[in-house]
Amino acid sequence: MLAANPTAPPRRVVLAAEIPADQVKLDARDREPARVLVTAAIPIDTLVSAHVDDTVAAQDVRAAAEALDAADSGDEDARFAVDGAEGHELGWYASQELSYLAE
């Protein structure tokens, strides 16, 4: 998504929600065995946490987004760029802190 929108803030964001198991189906496209497809809208009140990059990771995240396709094709230099972003730990925010992320 970041590669498709170069003006987006270069941060990785993972949202965790409590939803019923019947609203999640396996979707192992692109050799991603843990990939899932959520089959219903997720109400905001089901979010339990967010994991977000700190702003210091921005340059590495942008480089990784731009290099991802090449890395998936086996380019070692591109893989190095992707690994640079993966070296940054995501900050953890509880559900009651999510409004601060939007500010």
C-alpha positions as CSV (number, residue, x, y, z in Angstrom):
1,M,0.0,0.0,0.0
2,L,2.9,2.4,0.7
3,A,4.5,1.8,-2.6
4,A,1.2,2.6,-4.4
5,N,0.8,5.9,-2.4
6,P,4.2,7.7,-2.1
7,T,2.6,10.6,-0.2
8,A,1.3,8.3,2.7
9,P,3.2,8.5,5.9
10,P,5.8,5.7,5.8
11,R,4.7,3.7,8.8
12,R,3.7,0.1,9.2
13,V,0.5,-0.4,11.2
14,V,-1.0,-3.6,12.5
15,L,-4.4,-3.5,14.2
16,A,-5.5,-6.3,16.4
17,A,-9.2,-7.0,17.0
18,E,-11.4,-9.6,18.7
19,I,-13.8,-11.0,16.1
20,P,-15.7,-14.2,15.8
21,A,-13.8,-17.1,14.1
22,D,-16.5,-17.5,11.4
23,Q,-15.6,-14.0,10.1
24,V,-12.0,-15.1,9.3
25,K,-11.0,-17.4,6.4
26,L,-7.6,-18.6,5.4
27,D,-6.2,-16.8,2.3
28,A,-2.8,-18.2,1.6
29,R,-2.0,-16.2,-1.5
30,D,1.5,-15.2,-2.4
31,R,3.1,-18.0,-0.3
32,E,1.8,-16.4,2.9
33,P,0.5,-19.3,5.0
34,A,-0.7,-17.0,7.8
35,R,-2.6,-14.6,5.6
36,V,-6.3,-14.3,6.4
37,L,-9.4,-12.7,4.8
38,V,-11.8,-11.0,7.1
39,T,-15.3,-11.4,5.7
40,A,-17.1,-8.7,7.6
41,A,-16.6,-5.1,8.7
42,I,-14.6,-4.8,11.9
43,P,-16.3,-2.3,14.3
44,I,-13.8,0.0,15.9
45,D,-14.9,-1.1,19.4
46,T,-13.5,-4.6,18.7
47,L,-9.9,-3.2,18.3
48,V,-7.8,-4.2,21.2
49,S,-4.4,-2.8,20.2
50,A,-2.3,-1.3,17.5
51,H,1.3,-1.8,16.6
52,V,2.9,1.1,14.8
53,D,6.3,2.2,13.6
54,D,8.0,5.1,15.3
55,T,8.8,8.0,13.0
56,V,12.5,7.1,13.2
57,A,11.7,4.1,11.0
58,A,10.3,6.2,8.2
59,Q,13.2,6.2,5.9
60,D,13.7,2.4,6.2
61,V,10.0,1.8,5.8
62,R,9.8,3.9,2.6
63,A,12.9,2.1,1.2
64,A,11.4,-1.3,2.0
65,A,8.1,-0.4,0.3
66,E,9.8,0.7,-2.8
67,A,12.0,-2.5,-2.8
68,L,9.4,-5.1,-1.9
69,D,8.6,-6.4,-5.4
70,A,12.3,-6.7,-6.3
71,A,12.9,-8.5,-3.0
72,D,10.1,-10.9,-3.7
73,S,11.8,-11.6,-7.1
74,G,15.1,-12.6,-5.4
75,D,17.0,-9.3,-5.6
76,E,19.4,-9.5,-2.6
77,D,20.0,-5.7,-2.4
78,A,16.2,-5.2,-2.3
79,R,15.9,-7.9,0.4
80,F,18.5,-5.9,2.4
81,A,16.3,-2.8,2.2
82,V,13.2,-4.8,3.3
83,D,15.2,-6.3,6.2
84,G,16.1,-2.7,7.2
85,A,12.5,-2.0,7.9
86,E,11.9,-5.3,9.6
87,G,14.7,-4.4,12.0
88,H,12.5,-1.7,13.6
89,E,10.2,-2.9,16.4
90,L,6.6,-1.7,16.3
91,G,5.4,0.3,19.2
92,W,2.4,-1.1,21.1
93,Y,-0.7,0.9,21.8
94,A,-3.7,-0.2,23.9
95,S,-7.2,0.4,22.5
96,Q,-7.7,3.4,24.8
97,E,-4.6,5.0,23.3
98,L,-5.6,4.7,19.6
99,S,-7.0,8.2,19.4
100,Y,-3.5,9.6,20.1
101,L,-2.2,7.9,17.0
102,A,-4.7,9.8,14.8
103,E,-3.5,13.2,16.1
